[in-house]
Coordinates of C-alpha atoms in Angstrom, one line a residue:
Chain L
X4 CA 38.7 -4.6 66.9
X5 CA 39.3 -3.9 63.2
X6 CA 42.3 -1.6 62.5
X7 CA 41.6 1.4 60.3
X8 CA 43.7 1.9 57.2
X9 CA 44.7 5.4 58.5
X10 CA 46.1 3.9 61.7
X11 CA 49.9 3.4 62.0
X12 CA 50.9 -0.1 63.1
X13 CA 54.0 -0.3 65.3
X14 CA 55.9 -2.9 67.3
X15 CA 55.1 -2.5 71.0
X16 CA 57.7 -1.6 73.5
X17 CA 59.7 -4.7 74.3
X18 CA 59.2 -6.3 71.0
X19 CA 61.7 -6.2 68.1
X20 CA 63.0 -8.1 65.1
X21 CA 66.0 -10.3 65.6
X22 CA 69.0 -9.0 63.8
X23 CA 70.2 -12.6 63.2
X24 CA 67.2 -14.8 62.4
X25 CA 63.7 -14.3 61.0
X26 CA 62.3 -14.0 64.5
X27 CA 60.1 -11.5 66.3
X28 CA 61.5 -11.3 69.8
X29 CA 58.8 -10.7 72.5
X30 CA 59.1 -10.6 76.3
X31 CA 57.7 -14.2 76.6
X32 CA 59.7 -15.8 73.8
X33 CA 59.9 -15.5 70.1
X34 CA 57.7 -15.9 67.0
X35 CA 59.2 -17.4 63.9
X36 CA 58.4 -15.2 60.8
X37 CA 57.7 -16.9 57.5
X38 CA 57.4 -15.6 54.0
X39 CA 56.9 -11.8 53.9
X40 CA 56.3 -11.7 57.7
X41 CA 59.6 -10.0 58.4
X42 CA 59.2 -7.5 55.7
X43 CA 55.7 -6.5 56.9
X44 CA 57.0 -5.8 60.4
X45 CA 60.0 -3.8 59.1
X46 CA 57.4 -1.5 57.5
X47 CA 55.4 -1.2 60.8
X48 CA 57.5 1.7 62.0
X49 CA 54.8 3.8 63.6
X50 CA 55.2 6.3 60.8
X51 CA 53.6 4.5 57.9
X52 CA 49.8 4.1 57.9
X53 CA 48.3 0.6 57.4
X54 CA 47.4 1.8 53.9
X55 CA 51.0 2.8 53.2
X56 CA 52.3 -0.6 54.5
X57 CA 49.9 -2.5 52.1
X58 CA 50.8 -0.2 49.2
X59 CA 54.5 -0.8 49.7
X60 CA 54.1 -4.5 50.0
X61 CA 52.0 -4.6 46.8
X62 CA 54.7 -2.8 45.0
X63 CA 57.3 -5.2 46.3
X64 CA 55.3 -8.4 45.7
X65 CA 53.8 -7.4 42.3
X66 CA 52.6 -11.0 41.6
X67 CA 50.3 -11.2 44.6
X68 CA 46.6 -10.5 44.2
X69 CA 45.9 -7.1 45.8
X70 CA 42.7 -7.8 47.7
X71 CA 44.0 -11.1 49.0
X72 CA 47.3 -9.6 50.1
X73 CA 45.6 -6.8 51.9
X74 CA 43.4 -9.2 53.9
X75 CA 46.4 -11.4 54.8
X76 CA 48.4 -8.4 56.0
X77 CA 45.6 -7.2 58.2
X78 CA 45.0 -10.7 59.6
X79 CA 48.7 -11.1 60.3
X80 CA 48.9 -7.8 62.2
X81 CA 45.7 -8.4 64.1
X82 CA 47.0 -11.8 65.3
X83 CA 50.2 -10.1 66.5
X84 CA 48.1 -7.3 68.2
X85 CA 46.3 -10.0 70.1
X86 CA 49.6 -11.4 71.2
X87 CA 50.5 -7.9 72.5
X88 CA 53.3 -7.5 70.0
X89 CA 51.7 -4.8 67.8
X90 CA 49.8 -1.7 68.5
X91 CA 47.9 0.6 66.1
X92 CA 48.7 4.2 66.8
Chain X
X3 CA 67.7 -35.0 68.5
X4 CA 67.8 -32.7 71.5
X5 CA 66.2 -29.3 70.9
X6 CA 68.2 -26.3 71.8
X7 CA 67.5 -24.1 74.8
X8 CA 65.5 -20.9 74.2
X9 CA 66.6 -19.0 77.3
X10 CA 69.7 -18.5 79.3
X11 CA 69.0 -17.5 82.9
X12 CA 72.2 -15.9 84.1
X13 CA 72.3 -15.9 87.8
X14 CA 75.2 -13.5 87.9
X15 CA 75.5 -13.1 91.7
X16 CA 73.8 -14.3 94.8
X17 CA 74.5 -11.1 96.6
X18 CA 71.3 -9.1 97.3
X19 CA 70.2 -6.2 99.4
X20 CA 66.8 -7.8 99.8
X21 CA 66.0 -10.6 102.2
X22 CA 62.8 -11.9 100.9
X23 CA 61.1 -14.6 102.9
X24 CA 60.3 -16.6 99.7
X25 CA 63.6 -16.1 97.8
X26 CA 64.0 -18.9 95.2
X27 CA 67.8 -18.9 95.5
X28 CA 69.3 -22.0 97.0
X29 CA 69.9 -22.1 100.7
X30 CA 73.6 -22.7 100.0
X31 CA 74.7 -19.9 97.8
X32 CA 77.8 -18.9 95.9
X33 CA 80.0 -16.3 97.6
X34 CA 81.4 -13.2 95.9
X35 CA 84.8 -14.9 95.7
X36 CA 83.4 -17.6 93.5
X37 CA 81.6 -15.2 91.1
X38 CA 82.8 -15.4 87.5
X39 CA 84.5 -12.3 85.9
X40 CA 82.9 -10.3 83.1
X41 CA 84.9 -12.1 80.4
X42 CA 83.7 -15.6 81.4
X43 CA 80.1 -14.4 81.4
X44 CA 80.5 -12.8 78.0
X45 CA 81.8 -16.1 76.6
X46 CA 78.9 -18.0 78.1
X47 CA 76.4 -15.5 76.7
X48 CA 77.8 -15.8 73.2
X49 CA 78.0 -19.6 73.4
X50 CA 74.4 -19.8 74.6
X51 CA 73.3 -17.7 71.6
X52 CA 75.3 -20.0 69.3
X53 CA 73.5 -23.0 70.9
X54 CA 70.1 -21.4 70.0
X55 CA 69.0 -19.2 72.9
X56 CA 66.8 -16.2 72.1
X57 CA 66.6 -14.7 75.5
X58 CA 69.1 -13.7 78.2
X59 CA 67.6 -13.1 81.7
X60 CA 70.1 -11.3 83.9
X61 CA 69.1 -12.2 87.5
X62 CA 70.6 -13.0 90.9
X63 CA 70.5 -12.3 93.8
X64 CA 70.4 -8.7 92.7
X65 CA 72.2 -8.5 89.4
X66 CA 73.0 -4.9 90.0
X67 CA 75.2 -6.0 92.9
X68 CA 77.8 -6.4 90.1
X69 CA 79.1 -3.3 88.4
X70 CA 79.5 -4.8 84.9
X71 CA 75.8 -5.1 83.9
X72 CA 76.1 -2.8 80.9
X73 CA 78.9 -5.0 79.5
X74 CA 76.7 -8.1 80.0
X75 CA 73.7 -6.4 78.3
X76 CA 76.0 -5.4 75.5
X77 CA 77.3 -9.0 75.2
X78 CA 73.7 -10.2 75.0
X79 CA 72.8 -7.8 72.2
X80 CA 76.0 -8.4 70.3
X81 CA 75.1 -12.1 70.3
X82 CA 71.5 -11.3 69.0
X83 CA 69.7 -12.0 72.3
X84 CA 66.7 -10.4 73.8
X85 CA 68.0 -9.0 77.1
X86 CA 65.8 -8.9 80.2
X87 CA 67.0 -7.5 83.6
X88 CA 65.2 -9.0 86.6
X89 CA 65.8 -6.7 89.5
X90 CA 64.7 -5.5 92.9
X91 CA 65.5 -2.0 91.6
X92 CA 67.9 -1.4 94.5
X93 CA 71.1 0.0 93.1
X94 CA 69.5 1.2 89.9
X95 CA 70.6 4.8 89.4
X96 CA 69.5 6.9 86.4
X97 CA 73.1 6.7 85.1
X98 CA 73.2 2.9 85.3
X99 CA 69.8 2.5 83.7
X100 CA 70.8 4.8 80.8
X101 CA 74.0 2.8 80.3
X102 CA 72.1 -0.4 80.0
X103 CA 69.4 1.0 77.8
X104 CA 72.2 2.4 75.6
X105 CA 73.7 -1.1 75.5
X106 CA 70.4 -2.5 74.2
X107 CA 68.4 -3.6 77.3
X108 CA 65.0 -4.7 76.0
X109 CA 63.0 -5.4 79.2
X110 CA 63.1 -4.7 82.9
X111 CA 61.2 -6.8 85.4
X112 CA 61.0 -5.0 88.7
X113 CA 59.8 -6.7 91.8
X114 CA 57.5 -5.4 94.5
X115 CA 56.7 -7.3 97.7
X116 CA 53.2 -5.7 98.3
X117 CA 51.1 -2.7 97.4
X118 CA 51.6 -1.1 100.8
X119 CA 54.9 0.0 102.2
X120 CA 54.9 -1.5 105.7
X121 CA 54.2 -5.1 104.7
X122 CA 56.3 -4.9 101.6
X123 CA 59.2 -4.0 103.7
X124 CA 58.3 -6.8 106.2
X125 CA 58.3 -9.5 103.4
X126 CA 61.4 -8.1 101.8
X127 CA 63.3 -7.7 105.0
X128 CA 64.5 -4.3 103.8
X129 CA 63.1 -0.8 103.6
X130 CA 62.9 -0.9 99.9
X131 CA 59.3 -0.1 98.8
X132 CA 59.7 3.7 98.6
X133 CA 62.8 3.4 96.5
X134 CA 61.1 0.9 94.2
X135 CA 58.4 3.5 93.5
X136 CA 61.1 6.0 92.4
X137 CA 62.8 3.4 90.3
X138 CA 59.6 2.4 88.5
X139 CA 59.0 6.0 87.5
X140 CA 62.5 6.2 86.2
X141 CA 62.2 3.0 84.1
X142 CA 59.0 4.3 82.6
X143 CA 60.9 7.3 81.2
X144 CA 62.9 5.0 79.0
X145 CA 61.9 3.1 75.9
X146 CA 62.2 -0.3 77.5
X147 CA 59.4 -2.8 78.2
X148 CA 58.4 -2.8 81.9
X149 CA 57.0 -5.7 83.9
X150 CA 56.1 -5.5 87.5
X151 CA 56.4 -8.7 89.4
X152 CA 54.7 -9.3 92.8
X153 CA 55.0 -12.6 94.6
X154 CA 51.7 -13.3 96.4
X155 CA 51.0 -15.4 99.5
X156 CA 48.8 -15.7 102.6
X157 CA 50.1 -12.4 103.9
X158 CA 49.3 -10.2 100.9
X159 CA 46.9 -12.1 98.5
X160 CA 44.0 -10.2 99.9
X161 CA 45.5 -7.0 98.5
X162 CA 45.3 -8.1 94.9
X163 CA 43.1 -5.2 93.8
X164 CA 45.5 -2.6 95.2
X165 CA 48.4 -4.4 93.5
X166 CA 46.7 -4.2 90.2
X167 CA 46.0 -0.5 90.9
X168 CA 49.7 0.0 91.6
X169 CA 50.7 -1.5 88.3
X170 CA 48.3 0.8 86.6
X171 CA 49.6 3.8 88.5
X172 CA 53.2 2.9 87.6
X173 CA 52.2 2.3 83.9
X174 CA 53.6 -1.2 83.6
X175 CA 53.3 -3.0 80.3
X176 CA 52.7 -6.2 82.2
X177 CA 51.9 -7.3 85.7
X178 CA 53.1 -10.7 86.8
X179 CA 51.4 -11.9 89.9
X180 CA 53.1 -15.1 91.0
X181 CA 52.0 -17.2 93.9
X182 CA 55.0 -18.4 96.0
X183 CA 56.6 -21.6 94.7
X184 CA 57.9 -23.6 97.5
X185 CA 61.7 -23.9 96.9
X186 CA 64.7 -22.4 98.6
X187 CA 63.8 -20.0 101.4
X188 CA 60.0 -20.3 100.8
X189 CA 60.0 -23.9 102.1
X190 CA 61.3 -22.6 105.4
X191 CA 58.4 -20.1 105.6
X192 CA 55.7 -22.3 104.1
X193 CA 53.4 -22.2 107.1
X194 CA 53.3 -18.5 107.0
X195 CA 53.1 -18.2 103.2
X196 CA 50.7 -20.9 101.9
X197 CA 47.3 -19.1 101.2
X198 CA 44.0 -20.6 102.1
X199 CA 41.7 -22.1 99.5
X200 CA 39.2 -19.3 100.3
X201 CA 41.9 -16.6 99.5
X202 CA 42.7 -18.3 96.3
X203 CA 39.1 -18.7 95.2
X204 CA 38.6 -15.0 95.9
X205 CA 41.6 -14.0 93.8
X206 CA 40.6 -15.7 90.6
X207 CA 37.6 -13.5 89.6
X208 CA 39.6 -10.4 90.6
X209 CA 42.3 -11.3 88.1
X210 CA 39.8 -12.2 85.4
X211 CA 38.0 -8.9 85.7
X212 CA 41.2 -6.9 85.7
X213 CA 42.4 -8.7 82.6
X214 CA 39.2 -7.7 80.8
X215 CA 39.3 -4.2 82.0
X216 CA 43.0 -3.6 81.2
X217 CA 43.1 -5.6 77.9
X218 CA 45.4 -3.8 75.4
X219 CA 47.0 -1.8 78.2
X220 CA 48.5 -4.1 80.8
X221 CA 48.8 -7.8 80.4
X222 CA 48.4 -9.8 83.5
X223 CA 50.1 -13.1 84.2
X224 CA 48.8 -15.1 87.2
X225 CA 50.9 -18.0 88.5
X226 CA 48.7 -20.3 90.6
X227 CA 50.0 -22.1 93.6
X228 CA 50.6 -25.6 92.5
X229 CA 49.8 -27.0 96.0
X230 CA 46.2 -26.4 95.0
X231 CA 46.4 -27.8 91.5
X232 CA 45.0 -31.0 90.1
X233 CA 48.0 -31.5 87.9
X234 CA 51.6 -30.4 88.4
X235 CA 53.1 -27.5 86.5
X236 CA 55.3 -28.3 83.5
X237 CA 58.3 -27.1 85.5
X238 CA 60.7 -25.1 83.3
X239 CA 58.8 -26.5 80.4
X240 CA 60.4 -29.8 81.1
X241 CA 63.9 -30.8 82.4
X242 CA 66.5 -29.7 79.9
X243 CA 63.9 -28.8 77.3
X244 CA 64.0 -25.0 77.0
X245 CA 65.9 -23.3 79.7
X246 CA 69.5 -23.4 81.0
X247 CA 70.5 -21.6 84.2
X248 CA 74.1 -20.7 85.0
X249 CA 74.9 -19.9 88.6
X250 CA 77.3 -17.2 89.7
X251 CA 80.2 -19.7 89.7
X252 CA 79.5 -21.1 86.3
X253 CA 77.6 -24.3 87.2
X254 CA 75.0 -25.1 84.6
X255 CA 71.6 -26.3 85.8
X256 CA 68.1 -27.0 84.3
X257 CA 66.4 -24.8 86.9
X258 CA 66.9 -22.5 90.0
X259 CA 66.4 -25.2 92.5
X260 CA 68.1 -28.3 91.0
X261 CA 71.1 -28.1 93.4
X262 CA 68.8 -29.5 96.2
X263 CA 68.7 -32.9 94.4
X264 CA 71.3 -35.2 95.8
X265 CA 73.5 -37.2 93.6
X266 CA 73.5 -34.8 90.6
X267 CA 76.8 -33.2 89.5
X268 CA 76.4 -30.0 87.6
X269 CA 79.1 -29.2 85.1
X270 CA 80.9 -25.9 85.0
X271 CA 80.6 -23.7 81.9
X272 CA 84.2 -22.6 82.4
X273 CA 85.4 -26.2 82.2
X274 CA 83.2 -27.9 79.6
X275 CA 81.6 -26.7 76.4
X276 CA 78.1 -25.4 76.9
X277 CA 76.8 -27.5 74.0
X278 CA 78.1 -30.7 75.5
X279 CA 76.6 -29.7 78.9
X280 CA 73.2 -29.1 77.3
X281 CA 73.1 -32.1 75.0
X282 CA 75.0 -34.8 76.8
X283 CA 76.0 -34.1 80.4
X284 CA 74.5 -36.6 82.8
X285 CA 72.7 -33.9 84.9
X286 CA 70.8 -32.6 81.9
X287 CA 70.1 -36.1 80.6
X288 CA 69.0 -37.4 84.0
X289 CA 65.3 -36.3 83.8
X290 CA 65.0 -35.5 80.1
X291 CA 62.2 -37.1 78.1
X292 CA 60.1 -39.8 79.7
X293 CA 62.5 -42.8 80.2
X294 CA 63.2 -41.9 83.8
X295 CA 59.5 -41.7 84.7
X296 CA 57.9 -44.1 87.2
X297 CA 54.2 -45.1 87.0
X298 CA 51.7 -43.5 87.0
X299 CA 53.6 -40.9 84.9
X300 CA 55.0 -43.3 82.4
X301 CA 51.6 -44.3 81.0
X302 CA 49.9 -41.0 81.7
X303 CA 48.4 -39.2 78.8
X304 CA 49.6 -35.9 80.2
X305 CA 53.3 -36.8 80.2
X306 CA 54.0 -34.6 77.2
X307 CA 52.0 -31.8 78.8
X308 CA 53.5 -31.5 82.3
X309 CA 56.6 -33.6 81.7
X310 CA 56.2 -35.3 85.1
X311 CA 56.0 -32.0 87.0
X312 CA 58.9 -30.8 89.1
X313 CA 61.8 -33.0 90.2
X314 CA 62.9 -30.6 92.9
X315 CA 59.4 -30.5 94.3
X316 CA 59.3 -34.3 94.2
X317 CA 62.5 -34.4 96.2
X318 CA 61.3 -31.7 98.7
X319 CA 57.9 -33.3 99.3
X320 CA 58.6 -37.0 98.7
X321 CA 62.3 -37.2 99.5
X322 CA 62.8 -38.8 96.1
X323 CA 63.5 -36.8 92.9
X324 CA 62.2 -39.6 90.8
X325 CA 58.8 -39.8 92.5
X326 CA 55.7 -38.5 90.8
X327 CA 55.4 -34.9 91.8
X328 CA 53.1 -34.9 94.8
X329 CA 51.2 -31.9 93.5
X330 CA 49.6 -34.3 90.9
X331 CA 46.3 -35.7 92.0
X332 CA 47.4 -39.1 90.7
X333 CA 50.6 -39.2 92.7
X334 CA 51.0 -42.1 95.2
X335 CA 52.4 -39.6 97.7
X336 CA 49.7 -36.9 97.2
X337 CA 48.8 -37.4 100.8
X338 CA 51.9 -35.6 101.9
X339 CA 50.7 -32.5 100.0
X340 CA 47.1 -32.9 101.2
X341 CA 48.4 -32.8 104.8
X342 CA 50.2 -29.5 104.3
X343 CA 47.2 -28.0 102.5
X344 CA 44.8 -29.2 105.2
X345 CA 46.9 -27.6 107.9
X346 CA 47.0 -24.3 106.0
X347 CA 43.2 -24.4 105.9
X348 CA 42.4 -25.5 109.4
X349 CA 40.8 -22.9 111.6
X350 CA 43.8 -22.9 113.8
X351 CA 46.0 -21.8 111.0
X352 CA 43.7 -19.0 110.1
X353 CA 45.4 -16.5 112.2
X354 CA 47.8 -13.8 110.9
X355 CA 51.3 -15.0 110.2
X356 CA 53.1 -15.4 113.5
X357 CA 55.9 -13.1 112.3
X358 CA 58.5 -15.8 112.9
X359 CA 60.0 -15.4 109.4
X360 CA 63.2 -16.9 108.2
X361 CA 64.9 -14.2 106.2
X362 CA 67.1 -14.9 103.3
X363 CA 70.7 -14.0 104.1
X364 CA 73.5 -13.2 101.8
X365 CA 76.2 -15.8 101.0
X366 CA 78.9 -15.7 103.6
X367 CA 82.2 -13.9 102.7
X368 CA 85.0 -16.3 102.7
X369 CA 88.0 -14.8 104.5
X370 CA 91.3 -15.9 103.0

């Protein structure tokens, strides 16, 4: 299911970022986060909408092409939703 | 280069108020007198994190039989670990739960023995079911991930649908339905526990349908009984590959059952550095990789998939820990398994369990 830009992505209960390594800890193990992965998830606080998350990332990574970045962020979050690590509120 | 462990299974005590007929604890348990104090556990937890572990699983026995669980949760979080409590729920008061959540507990795995009270209490050897229902509601009030675990077998596999309904009612994030694995006390009760092939066949579509119906709400793990498998399970993800278990007295092992294997000496984390135990100790090296493998494992194209199956099971079924796991269809001693499975499926065995259960008993108290 395609997430809407107005929805608010959030880590699911039982999933959190490691305070030590670039890892997303989940009940079954851990996922290693590369590139902006960690930053994306920090923004997924259940308060910001998906549109807000993309806007903030675009401001922070000014050199990235906007439409490409937006597609990559959505794909990344969808993949994590399929793993049960993210929900869209 | 030996890759680091991902998970530390901390078997903090063997004491338990439950007496489950399939308990995976060893038949010879550590008594309370041999249990390590808080400080020793804290050091092991921090050393395991330094070695590369991500997860700390606090288990037992019933881990809540110790009164220092909040301190151990705290130690796990301080070391950067994901902390999971595996519990029967007995002894979990609101106050203790709040202390642990405050200390950073990430996940609680609560066991049920069945979906209906009478038989749950029979299989658990304790009147615990009603209390577990209360504990489940209490857990759900806190921001902690919640998994319900139900061990299934001949005596309850037919109630799979009501078990799934129970997990929905209790609002679990995940339901783990695990067929009994035949180690420890379960071996003693195998004739009463091993399901029939018909029961198993019936269970598969029920799980598949529930997964579809509950997608996005409750994840369902289903652990198949390997006695009915074509290939063995990759036990613990391979010997000394991803998991280290520390028993109540500090002995470090590759799995729950390894103490059944004769001739292995397990090092103690209070006496030797954890890194050396993981990387170099003879017990961890013994079945690591594929050099130890006999044929047909050695030249099998699945040797990096199932890592030769389970060494403890090989010992329990074939009396030889080096043998090909008899749950493998290619195993020379597969016949031993076939015989057990045939008996379980014979019309004569198709009667309700006789009730002659062997219950797990607590470790004896050593008098001084």
